[in-house]
Structure formats: structure tokens, C-alpha cells
mmCIF file of C-alpha atoms in Angstrom:
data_model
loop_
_atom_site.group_PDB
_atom_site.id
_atom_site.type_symbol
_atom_site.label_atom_id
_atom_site.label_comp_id
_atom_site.label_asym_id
_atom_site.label_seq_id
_atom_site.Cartn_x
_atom_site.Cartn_y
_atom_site.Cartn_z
ATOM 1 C CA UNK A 1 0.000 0.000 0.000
ATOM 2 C CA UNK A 2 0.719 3.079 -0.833
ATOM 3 C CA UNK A 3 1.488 5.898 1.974
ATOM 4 C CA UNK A 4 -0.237 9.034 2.352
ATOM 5 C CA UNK A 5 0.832 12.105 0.086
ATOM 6 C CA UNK A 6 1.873 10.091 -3.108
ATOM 7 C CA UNK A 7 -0.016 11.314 -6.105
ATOM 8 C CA UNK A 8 -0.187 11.065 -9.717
ATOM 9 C CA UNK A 9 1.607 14.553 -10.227
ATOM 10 C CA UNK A 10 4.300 13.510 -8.312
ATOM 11 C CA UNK A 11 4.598 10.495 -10.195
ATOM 12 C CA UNK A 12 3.587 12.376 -13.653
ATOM 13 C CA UNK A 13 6.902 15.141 -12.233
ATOM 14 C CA UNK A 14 9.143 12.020 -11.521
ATOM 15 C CA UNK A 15 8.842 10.306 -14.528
ATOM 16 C CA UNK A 16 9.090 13.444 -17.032
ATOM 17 C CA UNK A 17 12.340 13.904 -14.703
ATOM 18 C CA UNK A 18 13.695 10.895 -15.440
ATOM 19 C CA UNK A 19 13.268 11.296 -19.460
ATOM 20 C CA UNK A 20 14.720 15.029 -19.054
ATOM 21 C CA UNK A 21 17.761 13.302 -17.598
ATOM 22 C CA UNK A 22 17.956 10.703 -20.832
ATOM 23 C CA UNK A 23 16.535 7.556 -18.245
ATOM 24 C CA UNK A 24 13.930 5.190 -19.253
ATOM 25 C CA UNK A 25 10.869 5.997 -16.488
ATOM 26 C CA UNK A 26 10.319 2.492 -15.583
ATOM 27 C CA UNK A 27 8.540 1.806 -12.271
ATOM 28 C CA UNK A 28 11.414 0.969 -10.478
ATOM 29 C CA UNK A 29 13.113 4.200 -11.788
ATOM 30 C CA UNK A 30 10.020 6.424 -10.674
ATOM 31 C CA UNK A 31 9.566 4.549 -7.498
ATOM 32 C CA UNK A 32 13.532 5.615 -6.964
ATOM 33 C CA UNK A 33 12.682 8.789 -7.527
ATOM 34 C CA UNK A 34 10.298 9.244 -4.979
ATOM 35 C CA UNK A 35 11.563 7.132 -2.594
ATOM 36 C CA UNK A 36 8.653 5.579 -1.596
ATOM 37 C CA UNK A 37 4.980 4.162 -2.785
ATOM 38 C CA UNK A 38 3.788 0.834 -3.772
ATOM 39 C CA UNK A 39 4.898 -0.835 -7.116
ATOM 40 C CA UNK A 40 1.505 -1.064 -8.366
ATOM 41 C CA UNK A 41 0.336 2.453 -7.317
ATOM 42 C CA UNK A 42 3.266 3.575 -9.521
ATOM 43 C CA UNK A 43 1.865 1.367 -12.596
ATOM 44 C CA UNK A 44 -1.279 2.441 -12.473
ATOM 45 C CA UNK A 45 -0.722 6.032 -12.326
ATOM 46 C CA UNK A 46 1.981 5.554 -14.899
ATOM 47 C CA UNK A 47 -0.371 3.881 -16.870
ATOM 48 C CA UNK A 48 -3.453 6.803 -16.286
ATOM 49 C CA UNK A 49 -0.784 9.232 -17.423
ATOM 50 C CA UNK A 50 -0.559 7.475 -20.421
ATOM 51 C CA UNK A 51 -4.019 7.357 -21.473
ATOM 52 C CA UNK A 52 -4.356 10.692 -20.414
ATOM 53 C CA UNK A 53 -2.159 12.063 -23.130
ATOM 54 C CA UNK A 54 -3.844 10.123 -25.924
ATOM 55 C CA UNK A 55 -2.653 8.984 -29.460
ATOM 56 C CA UNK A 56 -0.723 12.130 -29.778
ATOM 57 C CA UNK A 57 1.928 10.984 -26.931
ATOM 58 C CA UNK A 58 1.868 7.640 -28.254
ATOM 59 C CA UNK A 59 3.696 8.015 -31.158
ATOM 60 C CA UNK A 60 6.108 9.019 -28.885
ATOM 61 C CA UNK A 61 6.272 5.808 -26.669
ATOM 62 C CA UNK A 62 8.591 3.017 -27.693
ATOM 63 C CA UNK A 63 8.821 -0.063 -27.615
ATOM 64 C CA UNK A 64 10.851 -0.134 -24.914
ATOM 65 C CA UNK A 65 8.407 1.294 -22.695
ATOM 66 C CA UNK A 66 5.450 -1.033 -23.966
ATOM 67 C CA UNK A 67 8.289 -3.931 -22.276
ATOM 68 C CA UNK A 68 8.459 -1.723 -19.490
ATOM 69 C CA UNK A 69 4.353 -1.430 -18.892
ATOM 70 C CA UNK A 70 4.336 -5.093 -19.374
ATOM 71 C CA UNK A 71 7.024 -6.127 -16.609
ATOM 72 C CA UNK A 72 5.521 -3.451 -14.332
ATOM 73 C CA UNK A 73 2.182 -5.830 -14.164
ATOM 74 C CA UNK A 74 4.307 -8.191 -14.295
ATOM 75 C CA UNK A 75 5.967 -7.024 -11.118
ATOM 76 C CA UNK A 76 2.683 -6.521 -9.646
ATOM 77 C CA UNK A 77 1.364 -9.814 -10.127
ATOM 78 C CA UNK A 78 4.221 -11.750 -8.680
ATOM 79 C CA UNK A 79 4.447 -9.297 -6.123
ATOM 80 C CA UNK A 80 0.818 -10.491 -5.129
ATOM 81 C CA UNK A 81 2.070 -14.102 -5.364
ATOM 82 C CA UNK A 82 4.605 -13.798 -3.475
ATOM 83 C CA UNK A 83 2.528 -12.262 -0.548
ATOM 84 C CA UNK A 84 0.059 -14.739 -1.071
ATOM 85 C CA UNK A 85 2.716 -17.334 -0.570
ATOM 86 C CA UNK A 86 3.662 -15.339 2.270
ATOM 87 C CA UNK A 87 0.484 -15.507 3.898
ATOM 88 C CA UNK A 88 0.342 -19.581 3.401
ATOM 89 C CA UNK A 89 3.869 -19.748 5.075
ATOM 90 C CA UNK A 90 2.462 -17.879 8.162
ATOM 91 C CA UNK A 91 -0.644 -19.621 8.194
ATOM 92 C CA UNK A 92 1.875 -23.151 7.750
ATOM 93 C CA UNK A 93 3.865 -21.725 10.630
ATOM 94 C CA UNK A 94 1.418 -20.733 13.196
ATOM 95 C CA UNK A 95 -0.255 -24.410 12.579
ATOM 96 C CA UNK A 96 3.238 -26.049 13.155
ATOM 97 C CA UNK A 97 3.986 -24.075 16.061
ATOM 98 C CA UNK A 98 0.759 -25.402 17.368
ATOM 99 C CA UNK A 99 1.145 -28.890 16.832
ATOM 100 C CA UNK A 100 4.625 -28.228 18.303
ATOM 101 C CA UNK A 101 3.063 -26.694 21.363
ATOM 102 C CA UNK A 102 0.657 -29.851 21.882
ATOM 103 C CA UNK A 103 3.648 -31.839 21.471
ATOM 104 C CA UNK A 104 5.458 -29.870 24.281
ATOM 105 C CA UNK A 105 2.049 -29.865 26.537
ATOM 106 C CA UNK A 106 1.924 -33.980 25.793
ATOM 107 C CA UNK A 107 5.383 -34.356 26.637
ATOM 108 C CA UNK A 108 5.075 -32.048 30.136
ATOM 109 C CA UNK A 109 1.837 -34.166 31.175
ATOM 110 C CA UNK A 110 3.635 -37.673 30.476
ATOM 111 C CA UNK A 111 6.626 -36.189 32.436
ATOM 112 C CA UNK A 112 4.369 -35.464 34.966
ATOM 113 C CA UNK A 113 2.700 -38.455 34.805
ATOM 114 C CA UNK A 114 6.430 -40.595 35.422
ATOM 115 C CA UNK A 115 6.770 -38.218 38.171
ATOM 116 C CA UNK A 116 3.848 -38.941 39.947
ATOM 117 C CA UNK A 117 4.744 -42.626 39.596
ATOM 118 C CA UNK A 118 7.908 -42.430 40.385
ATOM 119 C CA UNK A 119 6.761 -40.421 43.867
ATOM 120 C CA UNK A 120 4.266 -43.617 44.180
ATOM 121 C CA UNK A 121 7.155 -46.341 44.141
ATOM 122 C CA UNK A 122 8.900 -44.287 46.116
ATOM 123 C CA UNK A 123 6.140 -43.646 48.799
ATOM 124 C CA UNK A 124 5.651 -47.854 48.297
ATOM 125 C CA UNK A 125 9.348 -48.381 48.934
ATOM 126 C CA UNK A 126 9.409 -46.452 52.266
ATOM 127 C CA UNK A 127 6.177 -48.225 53.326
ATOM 128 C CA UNK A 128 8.149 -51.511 52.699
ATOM 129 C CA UNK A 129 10.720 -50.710 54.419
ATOM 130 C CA UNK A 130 8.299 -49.606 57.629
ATOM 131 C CA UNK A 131 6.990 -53.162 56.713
ATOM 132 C CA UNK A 132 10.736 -54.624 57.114
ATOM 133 C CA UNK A 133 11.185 -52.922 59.892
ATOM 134 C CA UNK A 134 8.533 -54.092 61.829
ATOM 135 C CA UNK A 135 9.037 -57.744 60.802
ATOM 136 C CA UNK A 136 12.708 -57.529 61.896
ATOM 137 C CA UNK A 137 11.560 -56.430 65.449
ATOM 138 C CA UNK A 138 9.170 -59.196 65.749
ATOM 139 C CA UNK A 139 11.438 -61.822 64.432
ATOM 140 C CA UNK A 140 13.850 -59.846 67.107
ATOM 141 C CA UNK A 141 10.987 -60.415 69.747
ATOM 142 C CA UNK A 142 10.391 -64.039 69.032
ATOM 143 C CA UNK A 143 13.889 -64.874 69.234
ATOM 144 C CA UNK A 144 14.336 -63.450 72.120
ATOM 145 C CA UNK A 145 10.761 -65.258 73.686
ATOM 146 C CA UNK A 146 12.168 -68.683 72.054
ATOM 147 C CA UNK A 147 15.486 -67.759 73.869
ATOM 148 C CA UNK A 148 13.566 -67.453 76.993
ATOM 149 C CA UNK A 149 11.907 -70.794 76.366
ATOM 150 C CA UNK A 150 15.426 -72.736 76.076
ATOM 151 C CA UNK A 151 16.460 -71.249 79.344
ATOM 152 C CA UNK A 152 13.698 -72.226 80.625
ATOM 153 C CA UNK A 153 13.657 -75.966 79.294
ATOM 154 C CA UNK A 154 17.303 -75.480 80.713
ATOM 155 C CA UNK A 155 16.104 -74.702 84.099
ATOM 156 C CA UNK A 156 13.584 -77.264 84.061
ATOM 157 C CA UNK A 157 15.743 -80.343 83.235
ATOM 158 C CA UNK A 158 18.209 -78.448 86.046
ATOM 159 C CA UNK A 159 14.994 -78.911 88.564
ATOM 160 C CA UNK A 160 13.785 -82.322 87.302
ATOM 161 C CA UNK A 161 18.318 -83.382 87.534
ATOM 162 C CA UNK A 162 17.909 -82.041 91.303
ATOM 163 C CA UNK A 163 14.403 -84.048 91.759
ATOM 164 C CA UNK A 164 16.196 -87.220 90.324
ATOM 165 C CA UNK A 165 19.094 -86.462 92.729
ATOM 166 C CA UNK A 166 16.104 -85.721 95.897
ATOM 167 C CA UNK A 167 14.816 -88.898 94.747
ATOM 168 C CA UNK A 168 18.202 -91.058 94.824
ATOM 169 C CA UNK A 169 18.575 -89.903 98.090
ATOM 170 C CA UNK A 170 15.355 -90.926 99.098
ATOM 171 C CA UNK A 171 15.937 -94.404 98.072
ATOM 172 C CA UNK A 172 18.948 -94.363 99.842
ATOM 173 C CA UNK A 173 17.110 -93.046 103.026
ATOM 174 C CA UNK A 174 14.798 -95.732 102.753
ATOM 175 C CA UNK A 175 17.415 -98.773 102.004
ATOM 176 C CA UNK A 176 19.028 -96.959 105.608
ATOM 177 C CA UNK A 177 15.758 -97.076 106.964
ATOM 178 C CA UNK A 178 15.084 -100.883 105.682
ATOM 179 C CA UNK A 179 18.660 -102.121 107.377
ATOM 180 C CA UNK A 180 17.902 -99.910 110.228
ATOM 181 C CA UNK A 181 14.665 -101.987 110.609
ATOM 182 C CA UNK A 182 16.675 -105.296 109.694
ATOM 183 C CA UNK A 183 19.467 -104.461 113.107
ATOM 184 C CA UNK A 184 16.069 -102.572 115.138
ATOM 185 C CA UNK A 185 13.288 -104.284 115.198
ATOM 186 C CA UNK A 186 12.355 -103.915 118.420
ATOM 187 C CA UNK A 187 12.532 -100.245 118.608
ATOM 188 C CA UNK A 188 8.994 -98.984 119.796
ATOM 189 C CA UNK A 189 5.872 -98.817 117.591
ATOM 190 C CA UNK A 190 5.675 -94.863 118.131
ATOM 191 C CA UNK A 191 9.111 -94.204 116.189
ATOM 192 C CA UNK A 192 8.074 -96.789 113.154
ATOM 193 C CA UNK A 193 4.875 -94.186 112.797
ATOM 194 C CA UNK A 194 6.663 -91.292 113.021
ATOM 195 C CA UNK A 195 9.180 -92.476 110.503
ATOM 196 C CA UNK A 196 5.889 -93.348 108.265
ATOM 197 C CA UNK A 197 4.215 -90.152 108.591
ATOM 198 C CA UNK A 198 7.973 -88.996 107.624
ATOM 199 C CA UNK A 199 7.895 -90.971 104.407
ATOM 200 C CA UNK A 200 4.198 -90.622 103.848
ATOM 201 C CA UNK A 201 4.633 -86.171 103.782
ATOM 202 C CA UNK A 202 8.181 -86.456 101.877
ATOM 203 C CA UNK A 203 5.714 -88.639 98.611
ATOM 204 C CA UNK A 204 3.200 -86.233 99.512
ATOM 205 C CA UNK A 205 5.890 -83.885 98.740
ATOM 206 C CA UNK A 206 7.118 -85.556 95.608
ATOM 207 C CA UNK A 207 3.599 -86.121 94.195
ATOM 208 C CA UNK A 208 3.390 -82.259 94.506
ATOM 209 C CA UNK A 209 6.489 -81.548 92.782
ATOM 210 C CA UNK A 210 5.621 -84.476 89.962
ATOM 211 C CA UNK A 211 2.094 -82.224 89.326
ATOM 212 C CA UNK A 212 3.649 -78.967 88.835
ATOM 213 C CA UNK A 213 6.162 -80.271 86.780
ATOM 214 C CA UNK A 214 3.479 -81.756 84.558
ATOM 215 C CA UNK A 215 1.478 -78.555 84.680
ATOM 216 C CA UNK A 216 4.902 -76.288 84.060
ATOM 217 C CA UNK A 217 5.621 -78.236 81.123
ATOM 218 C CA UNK A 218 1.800 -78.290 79.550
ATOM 219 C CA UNK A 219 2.235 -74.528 80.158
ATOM 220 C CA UNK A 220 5.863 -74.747 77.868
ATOM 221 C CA UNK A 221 4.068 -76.615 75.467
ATOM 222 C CA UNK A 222 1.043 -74.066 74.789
ATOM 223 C CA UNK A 223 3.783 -71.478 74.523
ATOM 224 C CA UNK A 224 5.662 -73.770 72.431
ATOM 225 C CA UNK A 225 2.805 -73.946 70.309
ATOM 226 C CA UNK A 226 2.201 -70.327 70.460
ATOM 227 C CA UNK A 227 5.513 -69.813 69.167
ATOM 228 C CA UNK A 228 4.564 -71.627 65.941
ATOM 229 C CA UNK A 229 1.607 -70.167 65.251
ATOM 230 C CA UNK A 230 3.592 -67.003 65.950
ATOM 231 C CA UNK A 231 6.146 -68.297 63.415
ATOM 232 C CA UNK A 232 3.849 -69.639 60.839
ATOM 233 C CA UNK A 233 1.978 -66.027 60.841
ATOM 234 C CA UNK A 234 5.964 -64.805 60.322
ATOM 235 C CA UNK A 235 6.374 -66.598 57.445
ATOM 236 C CA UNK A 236 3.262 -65.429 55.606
ATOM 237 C CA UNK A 237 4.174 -61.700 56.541
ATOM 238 C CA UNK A 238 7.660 -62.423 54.593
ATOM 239 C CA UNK A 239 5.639 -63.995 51.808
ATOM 240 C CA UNK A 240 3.419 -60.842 51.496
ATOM 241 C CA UNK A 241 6.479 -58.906 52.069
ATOM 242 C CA UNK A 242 8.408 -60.936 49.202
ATOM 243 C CA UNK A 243 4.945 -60.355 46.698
ATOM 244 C CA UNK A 244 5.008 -56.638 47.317
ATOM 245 C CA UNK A 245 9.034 -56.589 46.715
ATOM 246 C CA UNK A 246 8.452 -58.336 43.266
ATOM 247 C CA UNK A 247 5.733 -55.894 42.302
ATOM 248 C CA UNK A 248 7.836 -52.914 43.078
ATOM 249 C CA UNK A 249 10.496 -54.761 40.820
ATOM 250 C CA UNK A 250 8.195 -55.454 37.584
ATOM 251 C CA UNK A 251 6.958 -51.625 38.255
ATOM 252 C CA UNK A 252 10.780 -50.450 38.633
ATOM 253 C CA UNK A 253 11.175 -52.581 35.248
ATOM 254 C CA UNK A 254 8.095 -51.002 33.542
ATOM 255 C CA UNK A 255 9.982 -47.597 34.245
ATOM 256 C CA UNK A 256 13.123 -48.372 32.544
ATOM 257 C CA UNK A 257 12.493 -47.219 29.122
ATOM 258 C CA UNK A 258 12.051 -44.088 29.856
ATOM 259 C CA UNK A 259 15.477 -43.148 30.874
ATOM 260 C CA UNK A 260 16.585 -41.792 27.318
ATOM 261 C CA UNK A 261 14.315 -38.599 28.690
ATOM 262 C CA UNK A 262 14.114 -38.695 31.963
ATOM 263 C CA UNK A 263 17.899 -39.847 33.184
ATOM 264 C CA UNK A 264 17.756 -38.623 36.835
ATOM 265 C CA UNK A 265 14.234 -41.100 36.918
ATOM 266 C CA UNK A 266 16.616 -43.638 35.763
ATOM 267 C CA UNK A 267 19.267 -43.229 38.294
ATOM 268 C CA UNK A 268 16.425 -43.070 41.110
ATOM 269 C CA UNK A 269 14.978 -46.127 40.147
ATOM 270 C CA UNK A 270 18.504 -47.770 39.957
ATOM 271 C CA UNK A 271 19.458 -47.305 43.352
ATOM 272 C CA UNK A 272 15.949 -48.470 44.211
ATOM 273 C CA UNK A 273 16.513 -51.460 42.214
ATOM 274 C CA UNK A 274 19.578 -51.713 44.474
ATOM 275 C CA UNK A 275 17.781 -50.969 47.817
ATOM 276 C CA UNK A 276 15.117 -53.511 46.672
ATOM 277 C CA UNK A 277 17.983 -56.053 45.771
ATOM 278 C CA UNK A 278 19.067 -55.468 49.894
ATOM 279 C CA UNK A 279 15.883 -55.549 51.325
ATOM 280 C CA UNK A 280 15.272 -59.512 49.158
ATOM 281 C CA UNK A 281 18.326 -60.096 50.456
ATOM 282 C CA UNK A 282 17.730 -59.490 53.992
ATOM 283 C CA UNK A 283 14.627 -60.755 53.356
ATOM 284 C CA UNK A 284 16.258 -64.264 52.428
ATOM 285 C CA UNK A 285 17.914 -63.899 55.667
ATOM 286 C CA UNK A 286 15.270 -63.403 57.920
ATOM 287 C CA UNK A 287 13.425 -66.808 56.017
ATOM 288 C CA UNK A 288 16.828 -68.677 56.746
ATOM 289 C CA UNK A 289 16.781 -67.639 60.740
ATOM 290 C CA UNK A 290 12.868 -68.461 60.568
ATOM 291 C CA UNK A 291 13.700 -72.037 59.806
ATOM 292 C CA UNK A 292 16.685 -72.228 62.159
ATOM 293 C CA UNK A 293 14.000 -70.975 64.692
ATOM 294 C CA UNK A 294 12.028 -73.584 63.510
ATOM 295 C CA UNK A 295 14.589 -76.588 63.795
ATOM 296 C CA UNK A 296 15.090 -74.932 67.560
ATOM 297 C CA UNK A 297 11.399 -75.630 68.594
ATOM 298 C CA UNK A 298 11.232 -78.751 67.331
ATOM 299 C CA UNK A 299 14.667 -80.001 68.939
ATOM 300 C CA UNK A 300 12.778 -78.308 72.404
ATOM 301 C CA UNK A 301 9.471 -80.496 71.620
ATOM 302 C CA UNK A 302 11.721 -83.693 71.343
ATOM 303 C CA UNK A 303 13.193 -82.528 74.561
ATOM 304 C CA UNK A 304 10.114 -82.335 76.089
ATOM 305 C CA UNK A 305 8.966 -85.249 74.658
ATOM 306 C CA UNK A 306 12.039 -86.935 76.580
ATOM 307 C CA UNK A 307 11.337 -85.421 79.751
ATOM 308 C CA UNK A 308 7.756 -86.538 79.121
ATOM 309 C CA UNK A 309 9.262 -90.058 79.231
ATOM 310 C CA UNK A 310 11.670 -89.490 82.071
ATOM 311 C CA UNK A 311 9.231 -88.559 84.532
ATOM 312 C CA UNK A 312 6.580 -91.134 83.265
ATOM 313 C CA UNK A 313 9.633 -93.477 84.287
ATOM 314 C CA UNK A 314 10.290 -91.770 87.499
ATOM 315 C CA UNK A 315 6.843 -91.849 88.501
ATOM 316 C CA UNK A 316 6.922 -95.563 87.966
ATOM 317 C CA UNK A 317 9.547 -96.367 90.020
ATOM 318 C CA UNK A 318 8.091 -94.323 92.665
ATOM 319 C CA UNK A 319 4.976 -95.936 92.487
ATOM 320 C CA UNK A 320 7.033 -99.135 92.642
ATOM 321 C CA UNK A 321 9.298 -97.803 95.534
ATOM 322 C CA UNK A 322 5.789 -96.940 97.431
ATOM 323 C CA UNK A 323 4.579 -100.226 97.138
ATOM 324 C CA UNK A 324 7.761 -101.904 98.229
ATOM 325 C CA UNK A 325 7.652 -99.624 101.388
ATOM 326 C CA UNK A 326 3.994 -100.945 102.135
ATOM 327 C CA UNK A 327 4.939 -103.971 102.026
ATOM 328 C CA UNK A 328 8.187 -103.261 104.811
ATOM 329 C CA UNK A 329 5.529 -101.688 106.970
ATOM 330 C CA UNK A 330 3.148 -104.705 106.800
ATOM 331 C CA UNK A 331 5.925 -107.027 107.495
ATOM 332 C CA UNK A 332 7.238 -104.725 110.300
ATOM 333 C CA UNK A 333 3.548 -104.621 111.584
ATOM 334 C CA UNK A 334 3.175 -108.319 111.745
ATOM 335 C CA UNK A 335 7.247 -108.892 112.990
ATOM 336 C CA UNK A 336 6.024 -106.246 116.216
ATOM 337 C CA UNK A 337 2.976 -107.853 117.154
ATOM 338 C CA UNK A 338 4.695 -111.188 117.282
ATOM 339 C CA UNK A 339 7.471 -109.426 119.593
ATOM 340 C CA UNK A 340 4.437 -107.862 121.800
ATOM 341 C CA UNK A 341 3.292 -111.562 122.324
ATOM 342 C CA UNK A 342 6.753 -113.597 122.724
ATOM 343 C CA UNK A 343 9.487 -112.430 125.498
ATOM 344 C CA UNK A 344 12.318 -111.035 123.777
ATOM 345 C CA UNK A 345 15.748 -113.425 123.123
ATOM 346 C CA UNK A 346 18.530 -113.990 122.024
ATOM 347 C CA UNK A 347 17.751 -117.480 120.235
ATOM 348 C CA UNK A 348 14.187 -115.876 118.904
ATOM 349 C CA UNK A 349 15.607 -113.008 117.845
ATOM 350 C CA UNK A 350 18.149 -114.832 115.788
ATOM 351 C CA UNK A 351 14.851 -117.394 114.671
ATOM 352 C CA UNK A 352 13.246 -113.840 113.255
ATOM 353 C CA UNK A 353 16.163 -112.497 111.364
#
């Protein structure tokens, strides 16, 4: 377009300038001239001009000039091209720069998206390792409770050794007290009770001793048992605990071909991989101790098992011992009424051992 204050006597002034100074008033020339306007402003006043001075003028124009008219519209016409191609490159561009700019936004959102995940496995990863934590302190616990347990087997097979040794020495009390009835016969009735009601309150005391033995090791059993159940429930937590590990694996795996664009995600996940590589293997570990644990409480159920026997043996040769010591006291009943009856001698004393 052309710009305010061009007209066609400046243009009709610039061009008869030009042929004054022996140039050919082309449009370029007259545009020169003027220093400014539009190309096909120029024409067409050039081309008014020349109608306006008629057939007599055109004898005057040559050839030259007809060439010049002609690649003035010309000019004109591929200067309208070549805006009109201008135009369809902007309108290209802007529609480029906004599939560019849905590109970028697609881009930002999946970025955001691996962030959020990533955030998620790690959020998962420290809830695992709350998880391991907590495991840890109850496999510490029931350690220490099966720990506990052995002592106390310990002590009890301590108390049942001293029993067995309380029990020895009973027998050996009563083979002193069988001689001492063999060489004293006729010591008086009254000291033959009290030595009974002696023997009768020391089994009263062992029968006592026998029953809480029993009942302290039904109680070790229940807790023996509770200790398994304790265990088994252990060894489904790892299981769960194991499951959860491998997910966070296939989801660390899932994240892995990303790291072309997002290489910091990679190195995070990495070192998670690593810290997820630990945590199996202390995971492994805790399994292996679970076992050992478990290879403990059955070694302490054989034990008991043994002890089970021993005092079912025990009480057996009690009972025998009891009945043996009956059967001294009826003798020694009968052997002191006969001496109550017959005057005491050397010759039927002799006769009665």
C-alpha cells in the first residue's frame, strides 16, 4: 500500500524527470525517484498518465516502454504471489507451532505423569521398608521369647536333675531305713509311725512336685505352640512382604524405558533397584533364621517329649518304691505284734532275722 501524500503529479513530475535526464521511467526508476509508494500504485498512475495524453503521446512511446508497462504488471502480479505465498507460510507456521506446542504440553503431562509414579514407588518403597522394619523387630521379639523358652527348658531339666538327685537320696534313706529296721526291730511302735508319717509327707511332697512339673511343662508346650503359630503367621508376613518386593520390581522394570528422557528417573529407580535387591536379600535372611528358629522348637518339643518319658519313668519307680515300702511296713507290723506276744531273746531273735 501506498502511503499518504503520493499522487499522480508527483509520479507524472518524476517520470518526465527521469526522461529530461535521458533515463527510461520504468517503475522501479520512478519509485527511486520518490523514494517511496507501492509498485503497483506507480503502474497504475503511470499507466493513467498514459491514457491521459492520448494517441498524440503515443507516437512518442517506444517499444521499450510497452516492455516496461508489461514487466511493471508483471511485477505486480508476482508481487501479489509472493505475498500470497507469504500468507500460506504464516498460516503453515502458526499451525506447526501449534502442533509443536501440543507436542510440548503432551510431553510435560507424560513427564508429569512418570513423576507422579515415580513419587508412588517411592512412597511404596518407604512403606516396605516400615513393613521390614517391623518384621525384623518381631522376628527380634520371638527370638528373644524362644530364647527365653530354652532357658527355661534349661532350668527345668536343672529342677527335674535335682528331683532325680532328691529322689536317689530318698531311696537311699529308705534302704538306711530298711537295714535300720533289719538291726532294730524292736525299737517302739511310736518311732516306726513317726518315721511313716515322715515318708508318707516327703511322697506327699514328691507327688506335689511331679504335678507342677506336669502342669509347668503343659504350660511350655502351649507357649511352644504359640511360638509356631507365631512363626507360621511370620512366614506369611515375609511372603506378602516378598509379593510386594516383586511388584515394586516389575513396576521399577516397567519404568526403565524411559530413561533416554528422563535420566535422573533412571538413576532413582537404579538405586531403588539396588535398595530392593538389599531388602530380598535381607529378606532371604530373615526366612533362613525363621527355619533355624524352627529346627530350635522342634529339637525343644523332642526334649520335652524326653522329659515326658523321664518322669513317666520316674513316677513308675516311685509308684514301685511306694509299694515296696507298704509292704516293709506290713511285714514290720506283723514282725512287732509277734514281739508284743513272745518275750524277747537272744535265740528268737536270731529265729526272726
Amino acid at each position: 500500500m501506498a502511503r499518504a501524500g503520493i499522487y499522480k503529479s508527483e509520479v507524472l513530475r518524476a517520470r518526465d524527470k527521469l526522461r529530461a535526464t535521458g533515463r527510461h521511467p520504468s517503475i522501479d526508476a520512478v519509485r527511486e525517484e520518490l523514494g517511496t509508494g507501492s509498485k503497483s500504485t506507480i503502474h497504475r498512475y503511470l499507466k493513467e498518465i498514459g491514457e491521459e495524453e492520448g494517441p498524440a503521446t503515443g507516437n512518442r512511446v517506444a517499444v521499450s516502454e510497452a516492455i516496461q508497462d508489461l514487466v511493471g504488471r508483471l511485477a505486480a502480479r508476482v508481487n501479489e504471489e509472493a505475498e500470497e505465498r507469504v500468507t500460506a507460510a504464516q498460516s503453515k507456521h502458526a499451525e506447526q507451532l501449534a502442533q509443536h506446542q501440543q507436542a510440548a504440553a503432551a510431553l510435560k503431562t507424560e513427564a508429569q505423569s512418570t513423576r507422579q509414579q515415580l513419587e508412588h514407588t517411592q512412597r511404596a518403597l518407604a512403606d516396605e521398608k516400615t513393613a521390614h522394619g517391623t518384621t525384623s523387630e518381631a522376628l527380634s521379639r520371638k527370638t528373644l521369647e524362644n530364647t527365653q523358652l530354652a532357658q527355661q527348658v534349661v532350668d527345668l531339666q536343672e529342677r527335674i536333675a535335682a528331683e532325680e538327685r532328691h529322689r536317689q537320696s530318698l531311696e537311699e534313706k529308705h534302704q538306711h531305713a530298711r537295714q535300720a529296721l533289719e538291726h532294730f526291730r524292736q525299737s517302739s511302735r511310736e518311732q516306726r509311725d513317726q518315721e511313716q508319717r515322715k515318708h508318707e509327707q516327703q511322697l506327699q511332697y514328691l507327688q506335689a512336685e511331679l504335678r507342677s512339673v506336669r502342669e509347668t511343662l503343659a504350660t511350655k508346650q502351649q507357649e511352644a505352640v504359640h511360638a509356631l503359630q507365631d512363626n507360621a503367621r511370620l512366614l506369611g508376613d515375609l511372603s506378602r512382604a516378598q509379593g510386594d518386593l516383586h511388584q515394586a520390581q516389575e513396576e521399577l522394570r516397567g519404568l526403565r524405558p524411559r530413561k533416554e528422557e528422563l535420566g535422573f528417573a533412571q538413576r532413582r529407580t537404579e538405586e531403588l533397584g539396588r535398595r530392593l535387591v538389599e531388602q530380598d536379600a535381607a529378606v532371604q535372611q530373615l526366612s533362613t533364621t525363621n527355619k533355624q528358629l524352627q529346627a530350635k522348637v522342634d529339637e525343644l518339643l523332642s526334649e520335652k517329649q524326653q522329659l515326658e518319658l523321664a518322669l513317666a519313668t520316674a513316677r513308675s519307680s516311685v509308684t514301685a518304691q511306694e509299694h515296696v515300702v507298704a509292704s516293709l511296713l506290713e511285714r514290720l507290723t506283723a514282725t512287732s505284734s509277734e514281739s508284743g506276744a513272745v518275750t524277747v531273746s537272744a535265740k528268737p531273735a536270731k529265729q526272726a532275722r
